[in-house]
C-alpha cells in the first residue's frame, strides 16, 4: 500500500486542518515518509497484526503503520487532529483504523489493543509514565512489543548498563524482564518544530518473568537504593525491612553503591526479601 493512501502529503494535511503544533501537548511532528516507514518497520513484519498508537497527531506514523499492513488503534487527545485522522480512516481499507478521541492515560489498553505492537512518537510529558505503566503490567503483558520515541537521555536510561551515570531505577524496571535496545537515533531537526534535545526510538519485547519475584518488592528495593544514589546499600536500605539480610544472603557487599549492582542482583535481592 502506498504511504499516502491517495491522501495529500502530510504538510498539506497539516496546513488544510490548521494543525499548528501545540507545546502543551508535546507536539513535535514527523513528516518524512522514509523516516516514518523506518519507525513502522522496527517491530518487524506487522502485516495483518494490530498496532496501538498513542498521539497520532496529523497521522504520519499512522499512515506508515497502515502501509505496512497493520490494523491500527490510535488514541489522540487533540480534537483538532480528528478530522485529518478521520480522512485517513476513510482512505484506509474498511475498519483498519480505529480512532479513540481522548487521553491515553485513561485507556484500558488490554480491552482495546490486546496483543498489539505499541508504536508511538510519544508526547514527552507522558512518555515515561506510560512506559512505566506498560512495564509494570501483568506478565505476559497485553502488548507484543513497544517501539517508543523518547528524549535521547531517557532512552539512554532505559538501556543503561551498571556502572554508568544513566543507570538507575528505570534501567532496572525496563531490563529485569525485557531486553530493551535503542533502534534508531534522531536529531532534533527531524521533527517539526524541532524539540530542544535529540531523540531515540527504543524497542522492547517482553521476556520471561523471573520466578519468585514480587514486582512490588523489586520496585520498593530500587526506590530505596536509588533514592540515595550516593550512599552505600548499608545506609540506603536500612529502612526497608529484610533488605540488608537479603543483600547478605545474596553475597552482595553492603558497602556497594546501587549503580554497581547488576539487574540480576537486584532481582536476586528482591526474591530473597520475600523468601
Ligand atoms: N505521531 C505524530 C508524529 O509522529 O508526527 C505526533 C507526535 S507528537 C510528539 C505527540 C502527539 O500526542 C500529539 O499529537 C499530541 O496531541 C498527542 N497527545 C499528547 N498528550 C496526549 C494524551 N494524554 N493522550 C493522547 N494523545 C496525546
CSV table of C-alpha atoms and ligand atoms in Angstrom, one decimal:
chain,number,residue,atom,x,y,z
A,1,UNK,CA,0.0,0.0,0.0
A,2,UNK,CA,1.4,3.5,-0.8
A,3,UNK,CA,2.4,5.6,2.1
A,4,UNK,CA,0.0,8.3,1.1
A,5,UNK,CA,-3.1,6.1,0.6
A,6,UNK,CA,-4.2,8.6,-2.0
A,7,UNK,CA,-4.1,11.4,0.5
A,8,UNK,CA,-2.2,14.7,0.0
A,9,UNK,CA,1.3,14.8,1.6
A,10,UNK,CA,1.3,15.4,5.3
A,11,UNK,CA,2.4,19.0,5.1
A,12,UNK,CA,-0.8,19.7,3.1
A,13,UNK,CA,-3.0,17.8,5.5
A,14,UNK,CA,-1.4,19.9,8.4
A,15,UNK,CA,-2.0,23.1,6.5
A,16,UNK,CA,-5.5,22.2,5.4
A,17,UNK,CA,-6.6,21.5,9.0
A,18,UNK,CA,-4.6,24.3,10.6
A,19,UNK,CA,-2.6,21.9,12.9
A,20,UNK,CA,0.0,24.2,14.2
A,21,UNK,CA,2.0,22.3,16.8
A,22,UNK,CA,1.0,22.9,20.5
A,23,UNK,CA,3.8,22.8,23.0
A,24,UNK,CA,1.4,21.9,25.9
A,25,UNK,CA,0.5,18.7,24.1
A,26,UNK,CA,4.1,17.8,23.4
A,27,UNK,CA,3.5,18.1,19.7
A,28,UNK,CA,6.7,17.6,17.5
A,29,UNK,CA,5.6,16.1,14.3
A,30,UNK,CA,7.5,13.7,12.0
A,31,UNK,CA,6.8,14.4,8.3
A,32,UNK,CA,9.5,12.5,6.4
A,33,UNK,CA,7.8,9.4,4.9
A,34,UNK,CA,11.1,7.4,4.7
A,35,UNK,CA,11.8,8.0,8.4
A,36,UNK,CA,8.2,7.1,9.3
A,37,UNK,CA,8.5,3.9,7.4
A,38,UNK,CA,11.7,3.1,9.2
A,39,UNK,CA,10.0,3.5,12.5
A,40,UNK,CA,6.9,1.5,11.4
A,41,UNK,CA,9.3,-1.4,10.5
A,42,UNK,CA,11.1,-1.5,13.8
A,43,UNK,CA,8.7,-4.1,15.4
A,44,UNK,CA,9.3,-6.4,12.4
A,45,UNK,CA,6.7,-7.6,10.0
A,46,UNK,CA,3.3,-6.2,11.2
A,47,UNK,CA,1.2,-7.1,8.2
A,48,UNK,CA,-2.1,-8.4,9.4
A,49,UNK,CA,-1.2,-7.5,13.1
A,50,UNK,CA,-2.6,-4.9,15.4
A,51,UNK,CA,-0.7,-1.7,16.2
A,52,UNK,CA,-1.6,0.7,19.1
A,53,UNK,CA,-0.5,4.3,18.6
A,54,UNK,CA,-0.6,7.0,21.2
A,55,UNK,CA,-0.8,10.5,19.8
A,56,UNK,CA,-1.1,10.1,16.1
A,57,UNK,CA,-1.4,13.9,15.6
A,58,UNK,CA,-1.8,14.6,11.9
A,59,UNK,CA,-1.3,10.8,11.2
A,60,UNK,CA,2.2,10.5,9.7
A,61,UNK,CA,3.2,7.4,11.7
A,62,UNK,CA,-0.4,6.1,11.4
A,63,UNK,CA,-0.1,6.2,7.6
A,64,UNK,CA,3.2,4.3,7.8
A,65,UNK,CA,1.7,1.6,10.1
A,66,UNK,CA,-1.3,1.2,7.8
A,67,UNK,CA,1.1,1.0,4.8
A,68,UNK,CA,2.9,-1.9,6.5
A,69,UNK,CA,-0.4,-3.7,6.6
A,70,UNK,CA,-1.2,-3.3,10.3
A,71,UNK,CA,-4.6,-2.6,11.7
A,72,UNK,CA,-4.3,0.4,13.9
A,73,UNK,CA,-6.0,1.6,17.1
A,74,UNK,CA,-4.9,5.2,17.7
A,75,UNK,CA,-5.7,7.5,20.7
A,76,UNK,CA,-5.4,11.2,20.2
A,77,UNK,CA,-6.2,13.9,22.8
A,78,UNK,CA,-6.1,16.9,20.5
A,79,UNK,CA,-9.6,17.2,18.9
A,80,UNK,CA,-8.1,19.5,16.1
A,81,UNK,CA,-6.4,16.4,14.7
A,82,UNK,CA,-9.6,14.3,14.4
A,83,UNK,CA,-10.9,15.5,11.0
A,84,UNK,CA,-7.5,14.7,9.4
A,85,UNK,CA,-7.4,11.3,11.2
A,86,UNK,CA,-11.0,10.6,10.0
A,87,UNK,CA,-9.9,11.3,6.5
A,88,UNK,CA,-7.2,8.8,6.9
A,89,UNK,CA,-9.6,6.2,8.3
A,90,UNK,CA,-11.8,6.7,5.3
A,91,UNK,CA,-8.9,6.3,2.9
A,92,UNK,CA,-7.6,3.1,4.6
A,93,UNK,CA,-9.3,-0.2,3.9
A,94,UNK,CA,-12.6,-0.6,5.9
A,95,UNK,CA,-12.1,-1.0,9.6
A,96,UNK,CA,-8.3,-0.8,9.6
A,97,UNK,CA,-8.0,2.4,11.6
A,98,UNK,CA,-9.9,2.8,14.8
A,99,UNK,CA,-9.8,6.2,16.5
A,100,UNK,CA,-10.2,6.9,20.1
A,101,UNK,CA,-10.6,10.6,21.0
A,102,UNK,CA,-9.3,11.1,24.4
A,103,UNK,CA,-6.4,10.8,26.9
A,104,UNK,CA,-4.1,7.8,26.5
A,105,UNK,CA,-3.8,7.7,30.3
A,106,UNK,CA,-7.4,6.8,30.6
A,107,UNK,CA,-7.4,4.0,28.0
A,108,UNK,CA,-7.8,0.4,29.1
A,109,UNK,CA,-5.3,-1.0,26.6
A,110,UNK,CA,-5.9,-4.6,27.4
A,111,UNK,CA,-9.5,-4.2,26.3
A,112,UNK,CA,-8.9,-2.2,23.0
A,113,UNK,CA,-5.4,-3.3,21.9
A,114,UNK,CA,-4.7,-6.7,23.3
A,115,UNK,CA,-1.7,-8.3,21.6
A,116,UNK,CA,-0.8,-5.1,19.8
A,117,UNK,CA,2.6,-3.8,18.9
A,118,UNK,CA,2.7,-0.4,20.5
A,119,UNK,CA,4.3,2.1,18.1
A,120,UNK,CA,4.3,5.8,19.2
A,121,UNK,CA,6.1,9.1,18.9
A,122,UNK,CA,5.0,9.8,22.4
A,123,UNK,CA,4.3,13.1,23.9
A,124,UNK,CA,7.4,13.6,26.1
A,125,UNK,CA,5.4,14.7,29.1
A,126,UNK,CA,3.7,11.4,29.5
A,127,UNK,CA,6.2,9.1,27.8
A,128,UNK,CA,7.9,7.8,30.9
A,129,UNK,CA,4.6,7.4,32.8
A,130,UNK,CA,3.1,5.3,30.0
A,131,UNK,CA,6.3,3.2,29.7
A,132,UNK,CA,6.4,2.6,33.4
A,133,UNK,CA,2.8,1.5,33.4
A,134,UNK,CA,3.4,-0.8,30.5
A,135,UNK,CA,6.5,-2.3,32.0
A,136,UNK,CA,4.6,-2.9,35.3
A,137,UNK,CA,1.7,-4.6,33.5
A,138,UNK,CA,0.7,-8.2,34.4
A,139,UNK,CA,3.1,-10.5,32.8
A,140,UNK,CA,2.9,-11.7,30.0
A,141,UNK,CA,1.8,-8.1,29.2
A,142,UNK,CA,-1.1,-7.2,26.9
A,143,UNK,CA,1.4,-5.8,24.4
A,144,UNK,CA,3.6,-7.8,22.0
A,145,UNK,CA,6.3,-5.2,21.6
A,146,UNK,CA,6.9,-1.5,22.4
A,147,UNK,CA,8.5,0.9,19.8
A,148,UNK,CA,8.6,4.2,21.5
A,149,UNK,CA,10.2,7.6,20.9
A,150,UNK,CA,11.9,9.2,23.9
A,151,UNK,CA,14.3,12.1,24.5
A,152,UNK,CA,17.7,10.7,24.0
A,153,UNK,CA,18.6,11.0,27.7
A,154,UNK,CA,15.5,8.9,28.7
A,155,UNK,CA,16.3,6.3,26.0
A,156,UNK,CA,19.8,6.0,27.5
A,157,UNK,CA,18.5,5.5,31.0
A,158,UNK,CA,16.2,2.7,29.7
A,159,UNK,CA,19.1,0.7,28.2
A,160,UNK,CA,21.9,1.8,30.6
A,161,UNK,CA,24.4,-0.7,32.0
A,162,UNK,CA,25.5,-0.8,35.6
A,163,UNK,CA,28.4,1.5,36.4
A,164,UNK,CA,27.2,4.3,34.2
A,165,UNK,CA,25.6,7.6,35.3
A,166,UNK,CA,22.4,6.8,33.3
A,167,UNK,CA,21.9,3.5,35.2
A,168,UNK,CA,19.0,3.7,37.7
A,169,UNK,CA,15.5,2.7,38.6
A,170,UNK,CA,14.2,3.0,35.1
A,171,UNK,CA,17.0,0.8,33.7
A,172,UNK,CA,16.2,-2.0,36.3
A,173,UNK,CA,12.5,-1.7,35.7
A,174,UNK,CA,13.0,-1.9,31.9
A,175,UNK,CA,15.6,-4.7,31.9
A,176,UNK,CA,14.5,-7.2,34.6
A,177,UNK,CA,12.1,-8.9,32.3
A,178,UNK,CA,12.8,-7.4,28.8
A,179,UNK,CA,15.8,-6.6,26.7
A,180,UNK,CA,15.4,-3.1,25.5
A,181,UNK,CA,17.5,-1.7,22.7
A,182,UNK,CA,17.9,1.7,21.0
A,183,UNK,CA,16.7,1.0,17.5
A,184,UNK,CA,17.1,4.5,15.9
A,185,UNK,CA,18.6,7.8,16.9
A,186,UNK,CA,17.0,11.0,15.6
A,187,UNK,CA,18.4,14.6,15.6
A,188,UNK,CA,16.1,17.3,16.9
A,189,UNK,CA,15.9,18.6,13.3
A,190,UNK,CA,13.9,15.5,12.2
A,191,UNK,CA,10.8,17.0,13.9
A,192,UNK,CA,8.6,19.9,13.1
A,193,UNK,CA,9.0,22.0,15.2
A,194,UNK,CA,12.4,20.7,16.4
A,195,UNK,CA,12.4,20.0,20.2
A,196,UNK,CA,15.3,21.2,22.3
A,197,UNK,CA,17.0,17.8,22.5
A,198,UNK,CA,17.8,14.8,20.3
A,199,UNK,CA,15.5,11.7,20.4
A,200,UNK,CA,15.8,8.0,20.1
A,201,UNK,CA,13.4,5.1,19.4
A,202,UNK,CA,13.6,2.3,21.9
A,203,UNK,CA,12.4,-1.2,21.0
A,204,UNK,CA,11.3,-3.6,23.8
A,205,UNK,CA,10.0,-7.2,23.6
A,206,UNK,CA,8.7,-9.0,26.7
A,207,UNK,CA,10.9,-11.7,28.1
A,208,UNK,CA,10.3,-14.4,30.7
A,209,UNK,CA,9.1,-13.5,34.2
A,210,UNK,CA,11.8,-14.4,36.7
A,211,UNK,CA,10.4,-16.8,39.2
A,212,UNK,CA,9.6,-16.0,42.8
A,213,UNK,CA,9.9,-12.2,42.4
A,214,UNK,CA,7.2,-9.8,43.5
A,215,UNK,CA,7.3,-6.7,41.2
A,216,UNK,CA,6.2,-4.5,44.1
A,217,UNK,CA,9.2,-5.7,46.2
A,218,UNK,CA,11.6,-5.0,43.4
A,219,UNK,CA,10.1,-1.6,43.0
A,220,UNK,CA,10.4,-0.7,46.7
A,221,UNK,CA,14.0,-2.0,46.6
A,222,UNK,CA,15.1,0.1,43.7
A,223,UNK,CA,13.3,3.1,45.0
A,224,UNK,CA,15.2,2.8,48.3
A,225,UNK,CA,18.5,2.0,46.7
A,226,UNK,CA,18.5,4.7,44.0
A,227,UNK,CA,16.7,7.2,46.2
A,228,UNK,CA,20.0,7.7,47.9
A,229,UNK,CA,22.3,7.0,45.0
A,230,UNK,CA,25.5,8.2,46.5
A,231,UNK,CA,25.0,6.1,49.6
A,232,UNK,CA,26.1,2.6,50.2
A,233,UNK,CA,23.4,-0.1,50.3
A,234,UNK,CA,24.1,-0.4,54.0
A,235,UNK,CA,22.7,3.1,54.5
A,236,UNK,CA,20.1,3.4,51.8
A,237,UNK,CA,18.4,0.0,52.5
A,238,UNK,CA,18.3,0.4,56.3
A,239,UNK,CA,14.6,1.4,56.3
A,240,UNK,CA,13.5,-1.4,54.0
A,241,UNK,CA,12.5,-4.4,56.1
A,242,UNK,CA,14.6,-7.6,55.4
A,243,UNK,CA,16.6,-5.9,52.7
A,244,UNK,CA,20.0,-5.9,54.3
A,245,UNK,CA,19.6,-9.6,55.4
A,246,UNK,CA,18.7,-10.3,51.8
A,247,UNK,CA,21.8,-8.4,50.5
A,248,UNK,CA,24.0,-10.5,52.8
A,249,UNK,CA,22.2,-13.8,51.8
A,250,UNK,CA,23.0,-13.0,48.2
A,251,UNK,CA,26.6,-12.5,48.9
A,252,UNK,CA,26.5,-8.8,48.0
A,253,UNK,CA,28.7,-6.4,50.0
A,254,UNK,CA,26.7,-3.8,51.8
A,255,UNK,CA,29.4,-1.2,51.0
A,256,UNK,CA,28.5,-1.3,47.4
A,257,UNK,CA,26.6,1.6,45.8
A,258,UNK,CA,23.3,0.9,43.9
A,259,UNK,CA,24.7,1.7,40.4
A,260,UNK,CA,27.2,-1.1,40.7
A,261,UNK,CA,24.6,-3.8,41.1
A,262,UNK,CA,23.6,-5.8,38.0
A,263,UNK,CA,19.9,-6.1,37.2
A,264,UNK,CA,20.1,-9.8,38.1
A,265,UNK,CA,21.5,-8.8,41.6
A,266,UNK,CA,18.5,-6.6,42.3
A,267,UNK,CA,16.2,-9.4,41.2
A,268,UNK,CA,18.0,-11.8,43.5
A,269,UNK,CA,17.8,-9.5,46.5
A,270,UNK,CA,14.1,-8.9,45.8
A,271,UNK,CA,13.4,-12.6,45.6
A,272,UNK,CA,15.4,-13.1,48.9
A,273,UNK,CA,13.4,-10.4,50.7
A,274,UNK,CA,10.2,-12.3,50.1
A,275,UNK,CA,11.6,-15.8,50.7
B,1,LIG,N1,2.5,10.8,15.9
B,1,LIG,C1,2.7,12.2,15.4
B,1,LIG,C2,4.0,12.3,14.7
B,1,LIG,O1,4.8,11.4,14.9
B,1,LIG,O2,4.2,13.3,14.0
B,1,LIG,C3,2.6,13.2,16.6
B,1,LIG,C4,3.6,13.0,17.7
B,1,LIG,S1,3.6,14.3,18.9
B,1,LIG,C5,5.2,14.1,19.6
B,1,LIG,C6,2.6,13.7,20.2
B,1,LIG,C7,1.1,13.6,20.0
B,1,LIG,O3,0.5,13.1,21.2
B,1,LIG,C8,0.4,14.9,19.7
B,1,LIG,O4,-0.5,14.7,18.6
B,1,LIG,C9,-0.5,15.2,20.9
B,1,LIG,O5,-1.7,15.9,20.6
B,1,LIG,C10,-0.8,13.8,21.4
B,1,LIG,N2,-1.0,13.7,22.9
B,1,LIG,C11,-0.5,14.5,23.9
B,1,LIG,N3,-0.9,14.1,25.1
B,1,LIG,C12,-1.8,13.0,24.8
B,1,LIG,C13,-2.5,12.2,25.7
B,1,LIG,N4,-2.5,12.3,27.0
B,1,LIG,N5,-3.3,11.2,25.1
B,1,LIG,C14,-3.3,11.0,23.8
B,1,LIG,N6,-2.6,11.8,22.9
B,1,LIG,C15,-1.8,12.8,23.4
